[in-house]
Amino acid sequence: MALFNKKDKQKKEKEKPQKKPLEIWYTEDGTKIGDDGYPMTPLRTKMHHVWNAYFIYAMILLVWGLACTLLGWFSGETFTDWELRATGGWEYNGYRLATLVRIEALVCLWTAVASVILNLKGFAWMYDRASNGLVNGLMYALLGISIAIELVALFMIHIISPACLINIVLIVMTIITMKQIDEERPSLKKAKRFRKEVK
């Protein structure tokens, strides 16, 4: 019986898919080569980090959105009847805190989904030369919504929406960097592989 178990175990180990090693290529002068075969200039490296930041930001927003949802739930607000009319609860400058944090949670959810899409489509635009139509459309929509909510929060409620403020800064930085990448692209030439690093 033990012999069969040993053979089954060996068979399963052989069937396991082997993890493909990560290969990083460098030019003769030590410049990293991107997935598209072009050298990773400081600008392209910055853009790569920005697209990575969108994914990390999406994960942070999910946690922040959950925290806002829980804060809204435990804010002391009660529902009086079948029409779900809310009464009581904490207030800030005459506005119900539960409503404010629920709006922030919705902003976080929308931004988290948009950030994951921007991460994927942004890398496709950068390395595969895919169209930037969806990336631009999503960024400008998110920027417009974030500016509108931030202005309302600042001038009517006298509070700052952290998610909207970060959205504005991150998107403006992305738009500027994308324009710089577009200007740099014509001057780039395919890099010659010189040294390989396997991780």
PDB file of C-alpha atoms in Angstrom:
ATOM      1  CA  MET A   1       0.000   0.000   0.000  1.00  0.00           C
ATOM      2  CA  ALA A   2       2.818   2.402   0.895  1.00  0.00           C
ATOM      3  CA  LEU A   3       4.460   1.610  -2.454  1.00  0.00           C
ATOM      4  CA  PHE A   4       1.361   2.762  -4.366  1.00  0.00           C
ATOM      5  CA  ASN A   5       1.127   5.954  -2.278  1.00  0.00           C
ATOM      6  CA  LYS A   6       4.787   6.714  -3.017  1.00  0.00           C
ATOM      7  CA  LYS A   7       4.248   6.210  -6.771  1.00  0.00           C
ATOM      8  CA  ASP A   8       1.123   8.401  -6.704  1.00  0.00           C
ATOM      9  CA  LYS A   9       3.036  11.114  -4.867  1.00  0.00           C
ATOM     10  CA  GLN A  10       5.891  10.988  -7.390  1.00  0.00           C
ATOM     11  CA  LYS A  11       3.401  11.111 -10.272  1.00  0.00           C
ATOM     12  CA  LYS A  12       1.690  14.200  -8.797  1.00  0.00           C
ATOM     13  CA  GLU A  13       5.046  15.949  -8.352  1.00  0.00           C
ATOM     14  CA  LYS A  14       5.904  15.286 -12.019  1.00  0.00           C
ATOM     15  CA  GLU A  15       2.510  16.610 -13.163  1.00  0.00           C
ATOM     16  CA  LYS A  16       2.955  19.921 -11.290  1.00  0.00           C
ATOM     17  CA  PRO A  17       3.469  22.753 -13.760  1.00  0.00           C
ATOM     18  CA  GLN A  18       6.963  24.169 -13.539  1.00  0.00           C
ATOM     19  CA  LYS A  19       7.195  27.851 -12.660  1.00  0.00           C
ATOM     20  CA  LYS A  20       8.709  29.759 -15.549  1.00  0.00           C
ATOM     21  CA  PRO A  21      11.772  31.687 -14.372  1.00  0.00           C
ATOM     22  CA  LEU A  22      11.689  35.465 -14.681  1.00  0.00           C
ATOM     23  CA  GLU A  23      14.244  36.611 -17.243  1.00  0.00           C
ATOM     24  CA  ILE A  24      15.473  40.189 -17.153  1.00  0.00           C
ATOM     25  CA  TRP A  25      17.651  41.382 -20.021  1.00  0.00           C
ATOM     26  CA  TYR A  26      20.130  44.255 -19.942  1.00  0.00           C
ATOM     27  CA  THR A  27      21.956  46.220 -22.609  1.00  0.00           C
ATOM     28  CA  GLU A  28      25.741  46.460 -22.775  1.00  0.00           C
ATOM     29  CA  ASP A  29      25.739  49.627 -20.656  1.00  0.00           C
ATOM     30  CA  GLY A  30      23.559  47.979 -17.962  1.00  0.00           C
ATOM     31  CA  THR A  31      20.194  49.497 -18.921  1.00  0.00           C
ATOM     32  CA  LYS A  32      17.252  47.194 -18.277  1.00  0.00           C
ATOM     33  CA  ILE A  33      15.272  46.125 -21.362  1.00  0.00           C
ATOM     34  CA  GLY A  34      11.482  46.250 -21.154  1.00  0.00           C
ATOM     35  CA  ASP A  35       9.041  43.531 -22.218  1.00  0.00           C
ATOM     36  CA  ASP A  36       8.630  45.302 -25.556  1.00  0.00           C
ATOM     37  CA  GLY A  37      12.361  45.126 -26.339  1.00  0.00           C
ATOM     38  CA  TYR A  38      12.997  48.837 -25.804  1.00  0.00           C
ATOM     39  CA  PRO A  39      15.376  50.183 -23.131  1.00  0.00           C
ATOM     40  CA  MET A  40      13.823  51.172 -19.812  1.00  0.00           C
ATOM     41  CA  THR A  41      14.649  54.858 -19.700  1.00  0.00           C
ATOM     42  CA  PRO A  42      14.048  56.756 -16.426  1.00  0.00           C
ATOM     43  CA  LEU A  43      10.731  57.966 -17.864  1.00  0.00           C
ATOM     44  CA  ARG A  44       9.591  54.466 -18.859  1.00  0.00           C
ATOM     45  CA  THR A  45      10.660  53.129 -15.458  1.00  0.00           C
ATOM     46  CA  LYS A  46       8.608  55.875 -13.777  1.00  0.00           C
ATOM     47  CA  MET A  47       5.576  55.000 -15.928  1.00  0.00           C
ATOM     48  CA  HIS A  48       5.992  51.306 -15.036  1.00  0.00           C
ATOM     49  CA  HIS A  49       5.969  52.201 -11.328  1.00  0.00           C
ATOM     50  CA  VAL A  50       2.882  54.382 -11.797  1.00  0.00           C
ATOM     51  CA  TRP A  51       0.938  51.484 -13.366  1.00  0.00           C
ATOM     52  CA  ASN A  52       2.050  49.235 -10.490  1.00  0.00           C
ATOM     53  CA  ALA A  53       0.916  51.915  -8.030  1.00  0.00           C
ATOM     54  CA  TYR A  54      -2.635  51.718  -9.425  1.00  0.00           C
ATOM     55  CA  PHE A  55      -2.908  48.056  -8.414  1.00  0.00           C
ATOM     56  CA  ILE A  56      -1.507  48.676  -4.917  1.00  0.00           C
ATOM     57  CA  TYR A  57      -3.825  51.684  -4.589  1.00  0.00           C
ATOM     58  CA  ALA A  58      -6.818  49.494  -5.530  1.00  0.00           C
ATOM     59  CA  MET A  59      -6.009  47.070  -2.688  1.00  0.00           C
ATOM     60  CA  ILE A  60      -5.667  49.946  -0.188  1.00  0.00           C
ATOM     61  CA  LEU A  61      -8.990  51.401  -1.382  1.00  0.00           C
ATOM     62  CA  LEU A  62     -10.787  48.113  -0.784  1.00  0.00           C
ATOM     63  CA  VAL A  63      -9.652  48.176   2.862  1.00  0.00           C
ATOM     64  CA  TRP A  64     -10.491  51.897   3.234  1.00  0.00           C
ATOM     65  CA  GLY A  65     -13.903  51.349   1.598  1.00  0.00           C
ATOM     66  CA  LEU A  66     -14.665  48.486   3.990  1.00  0.00           C
ATOM     67  CA  ALA A  67     -13.629  50.661   6.951  1.00  0.00           C
ATOM     68  CA  CYS A  68     -15.956  53.451   5.728  1.00  0.00           C
ATOM     69  CA  THR A  69     -18.813  50.972   5.325  1.00  0.00           C
ATOM     70  CA  LEU A  70     -18.328  49.675   8.879  1.00  0.00           C
ATOM     71  CA  LEU A  71     -18.098  53.221  10.244  1.00  0.00           C
ATOM     72  CA  GLY A  72     -21.385  54.057   8.506  1.00  0.00           C
ATOM     73  CA  TRP A  73     -23.006  50.931   9.919  1.00  0.00           C
ATOM     74  CA  PHE A  74     -21.921  51.664  13.505  1.00  0.00           C
ATOM     75  CA  SER A  75     -22.547  55.435  13.454  1.00  0.00           C
ATOM     76  CA  GLY A  76     -25.630  55.234  15.658  1.00  0.00           C
ATOM     77  CA  GLU A  77     -28.101  55.738  12.811  1.00  0.00           C
ATOM     78  CA  THR A  78     -31.445  53.897  13.056  1.00  0.00           C
ATOM     79  CA  PHE A  79     -34.086  53.117  10.448  1.00  0.00           C
ATOM     80  CA  THR A  80     -37.647  53.862  11.553  1.00  0.00           C
ATOM     81  CA  ASP A  81     -39.968  52.066   9.145  1.00  0.00           C
ATOM     82  CA  TRP A  82     -40.292  50.033   5.947  1.00  0.00           C
ATOM     83  CA  GLU A  83     -39.323  53.084   3.896  1.00  0.00           C
ATOM     84  CA  LEU A  84     -35.880  52.904   5.553  1.00  0.00           C
ATOM     85  CA  ARG A  85     -35.917  56.477   6.799  1.00  0.00           C
ATOM     86  CA  ALA A  86     -32.767  57.081   8.795  1.00  0.00           C
ATOM     87  CA  THR A  87     -32.796  59.015  12.059  1.00  0.00           C
ATOM     88  CA  GLY A  88     -30.178  59.880  14.640  1.00  0.00           C
ATOM     89  CA  GLY A  89     -26.530  59.042  14.434  1.00  0.00           C
ATOM     90  CA  TRP A  90     -23.393  61.139  14.439  1.00  0.00           C
ATOM     91  CA  GLU A  91     -23.292  64.363  12.487  1.00  0.00           C
ATOM     92  CA  TYR A  92     -20.549  66.557  11.058  1.00  0.00           C
ATOM     93  CA  ASN A  93     -21.377  70.181  10.124  1.00  0.00           C
ATOM     94  CA  GLY A  94     -25.062  69.272   9.855  1.00  0.00           C
ATOM     95  CA  TYR A  95     -24.517  66.220   7.631  1.00  0.00           C
ATOM     96  CA  ARG A  96     -25.009  62.634   8.737  1.00  0.00           C
ATOM     97  CA  LEU A  97     -21.658  60.909   9.119  1.00  0.00           C
ATOM     98  CA  ALA A  98     -23.157  57.631   7.901  1.00  0.00           C
ATOM     99  CA  THR A  99     -24.114  59.239   4.580  1.00  0.00           C
ATOM    100  CA  LEU A 100     -20.688  60.850   4.165  1.00  0.00           C
ATOM    101  CA  VAL A 101     -18.739  57.642   4.777  1.00  0.00           C
ATOM    102  CA  ARG A 102     -21.072  55.659   2.523  1.00  0.00           C
ATOM    103  CA  ILE A 103     -20.343  58.107  -0.306  1.00  0.00           C
ATOM    104  CA  GLU A 104     -16.616  57.719   0.405  1.00  0.00           C
ATOM    105  CA  ALA A 105     -17.024  53.919   0.344  1.00  0.00           C
ATOM    106  CA  LEU A 106     -18.724  54.133  -3.080  1.00  0.00           C
ATOM    107  CA  VAL A 107     -15.899  56.346  -4.369  1.00  0.00           C
ATOM    108  CA  CYS A 108     -13.394  53.780  -3.058  1.00  0.00           C
ATOM    109  CA  LEU A 109     -15.191  50.878  -4.753  1.00  0.00           C
ATOM    110  CA  TRP A 110     -15.501  52.676  -8.115  1.00  0.00           C
ATOM    111  CA  THR A 111     -11.878  53.838  -7.953  1.00  0.00           C
ATOM    112  CA  ALA A 112     -10.590  50.375  -6.984  1.00  0.00           C
ATOM    113  CA  VAL A 113     -12.276  48.772 -10.010  1.00  0.00           C
ATOM    114  CA  ALA A 114     -11.076  51.584 -12.297  1.00  0.00           C
ATOM    115  CA  SER A 115      -7.528  51.316 -10.894  1.00  0.00           C
ATOM    116  CA  VAL A 116      -7.264  47.598 -11.674  1.00  0.00           C
ATOM    117  CA  ILE A 117      -8.459  48.257 -15.242  1.00  0.00           C
ATOM    118  CA  LEU A 118      -5.991  51.154 -15.564  1.00  0.00           C
ATOM    119  CA  ASN A 119      -3.197  48.894 -14.315  1.00  0.00           C
ATOM    120  CA  LEU A 120      -3.904  46.221 -16.938  1.00  0.00           C
ATOM    121  CA  LYS A 121      -4.702  48.524 -19.852  1.00  0.00           C
ATOM    122  CA  GLY A 122      -1.882  50.905 -18.958  1.00  0.00           C
ATOM    123  CA  PHE A 123       0.704  48.142 -19.216  1.00  0.00           C
ATOM    124  CA  ALA A 124      -0.860  47.036 -22.522  1.00  0.00           C
ATOM    125  CA  TRP A 125      -0.579  50.616 -23.829  1.00  0.00           C
ATOM    126  CA  MET A 126       3.007  50.933 -22.673  1.00  0.00           C
ATOM    127  CA  TYR A 127       4.460  47.595 -23.760  1.00  0.00           C
ATOM    128  CA  ASP A 128       2.104  46.271 -26.462  1.00  0.00           C
ATOM    129  CA  ARG A 129       1.338  49.672 -28.043  1.00  0.00           C
ATOM    130  CA  ALA A 130      -2.386  49.090 -27.473  1.00  0.00           C
ATOM    131  CA  SER A 131      -4.833  51.965 -27.888  1.00  0.00           C
ATOM    132  CA  ASN A 132      -5.026  54.371 -24.972  1.00  0.00           C
ATOM    133  CA  GLY A 133      -8.708  55.218 -25.583  1.00  0.00           C
ATOM    134  CA  LEU A 134     -10.063  53.233 -22.625  1.00  0.00           C
ATOM    135  CA  VAL A 135      -7.239  54.400 -20.355  1.00  0.00           C
ATOM    136  CA  ASN A 136      -7.858  58.076 -21.191  1.00  0.00           C
ATOM    137  CA  GLY A 137     -11.647  57.762 -20.983  1.00  0.00           C
ATOM    138  CA  LEU A 138     -11.501  56.060 -17.600  1.00  0.00           C
ATOM    139  CA  MET A 139      -8.922  58.499 -16.234  1.00  0.00           C
ATOM    140  CA  TYR A 140     -10.805  61.625 -17.322  1.00  0.00           C
ATOM    141  CA  ALA A 141     -14.129  60.249 -16.011  1.00  0.00           C
ATOM    142  CA  LEU A 142     -12.528  59.396 -12.669  1.00  0.00           C
ATOM    143  CA  LEU A 143     -10.784  62.784 -12.570  1.00  0.00           C
ATOM    144  CA  GLY A 144     -14.036  64.671 -13.249  1.00  0.00           C
ATOM    145  CA  ILE A 145     -15.978  62.743 -10.597  1.00  0.00           C
ATOM    146  CA  SER A 146     -13.162  63.144  -8.057  1.00  0.00           C
ATOM    147  CA  ILE A 147     -12.868  66.909  -8.623  1.00  0.00           C
ATOM    148  CA  ALA A 148     -16.658  67.359  -8.304  1.00  0.00           C
ATOM    149  CA  ILE A 149     -16.866  65.349  -5.067  1.00  0.00           C
ATOM    150  CA  GLU A 150     -13.769  67.048  -3.622  1.00  0.00           C
ATOM    151  CA  LEU A 151     -15.172  70.533  -4.343  1.00  0.00           C
ATOM    152  CA  VAL A 152     -18.512  69.659  -2.725  1.00  0.00           C
ATOM    153  CA  ALA A 153     -16.714  68.130   0.261  1.00  0.00           C
ATOM    154  CA  LEU A 154     -14.449  71.164   0.704  1.00  0.00           C
ATOM    155  CA  PHE A 155     -16.890  74.027   0.175  1.00  0.00           C
ATOM    156  CA  MET A 156     -20.183  72.591   1.475  1.00  0.00           C
ATOM    157  CA  ILE A 157     -19.160  70.117   4.167  1.00  0.00           C
ATOM    158  CA  HIS A 158     -15.688  71.526   5.005  1.00  0.00           C
ATOM    159  CA  ILE A 159     -14.005  68.144   4.896  1.00  0.00           C
ATOM    160  CA  ILE A 160     -11.510  66.432   2.569  1.00  0.00           C
ATOM    161  CA  SER A 161     -12.237  63.195   0.726  1.00  0.00           C
ATOM    162  CA  PRO A 162      -8.909  61.303   0.932  1.00  0.00           C
ATOM    163  CA  ALA A 163      -9.744  58.965  -1.969  1.00  0.00           C
ATOM    164  CA  CYS A 164     -10.727  61.834  -4.291  1.00  0.00           C
ATOM    165  CA  LEU A 165      -7.649  63.890  -3.405  1.00  0.00           C
ATOM    166  CA  ILE A 166      -5.298  60.965  -4.124  1.00  0.00           C
ATOM    167  CA  ASN A 167      -7.229  60.231  -7.348  1.00  0.00           C
ATOM    168  CA  ILE A 168      -6.654  63.778  -8.585  1.00  0.00           C
ATOM    169  CA  VAL A 169      -2.913  63.735  -7.817  1.00  0.00           C
ATOM    170  CA  LEU A 170      -2.348  60.234  -9.253  1.00  0.00           C
ATOM    171  CA  ILE A 171      -4.326  60.859 -12.453  1.00  0.00           C
ATOM    172  CA  VAL A 172      -2.700  64.240 -13.169  1.00  0.00           C
ATOM    173  CA  MET A 173       0.717  62.618 -12.675  1.00  0.00           C
ATOM    174  CA  THR A 174      -0.282  59.756 -15.008  1.00  0.00           C
ATOM    175  CA  ILE A 175      -1.556  62.099 -17.751  1.00  0.00           C
ATOM    176  CA  ILE A 176       1.673  64.140 -17.664  1.00  0.00           C
ATOM    177  CA  THR A 177       3.881  61.018 -17.715  1.00  0.00           C
ATOM    178  CA  MET A 178       1.895  59.461 -20.583  1.00  0.00           C
ATOM    179  CA  LYS A 179       2.384  62.610 -22.672  1.00  0.00           C
ATOM    180  CA  GLN A 180       6.121  62.506 -21.953  1.00  0.00           C
ATOM    181  CA  ILE A 181       6.237  58.812 -22.954  1.00  0.00           C
ATOM    182  CA  ASP A 182       4.472  59.636 -26.243  1.00  0.00           C
ATOM    183  CA  GLU A 183       7.073  62.323 -26.941  1.00  0.00           C
ATOM    184  CA  GLU A 184       9.952  59.961 -26.090  1.00  0.00           C
ATOM    185  CA  ARG A 185       8.728  56.966 -28.134  1.00  0.00           C
ATOM    186  CA  PRO A 186       9.924  58.095 -31.604  1.00  0.00           C
ATOM    187  CA  SER A 187      13.503  58.443 -30.312  1.00  0.00           C
ATOM    188  CA  LEU A 188      13.652  54.903 -28.878  1.00  0.00           C
ATOM    189  CA  LYS A 189      15.302  52.041 -30.754  1.00  0.00           C
ATOM    190  CA  LYS A 190      15.103  48.323 -30.070  1.00  0.00           C
ATOM    191  CA  ALA A 191      17.794  47.386 -27.571  1.00  0.00           C
ATOM    192  CA  LYS A 192      20.391  44.675 -28.163  1.00  0.00           C
ATOM    193  CA  ARG A 193      20.361  42.003 -25.492  1.00  0.00           C
ATOM    194  CA  PHE A 194      23.719  41.686 -23.778  1.00  0.00           C
ATOM    195  CA  ARG A 195      23.288  40.193 -20.300  1.00  0.00           C
ATOM    196  CA  LYS A 196      20.502  38.065 -18.810  1.00  0.00           C
ATOM    197  CA  GLU A 197      19.475  37.832 -15.180  1.00  0.00           C
ATOM    198  CA  VAL A 198      17.218  34.961 -14.068  1.00  0.00           C
ATOM    199  CA  LYS A 199      15.101  35.322 -10.946  1.00  0.00           C
TER     200      LYS A 199
END
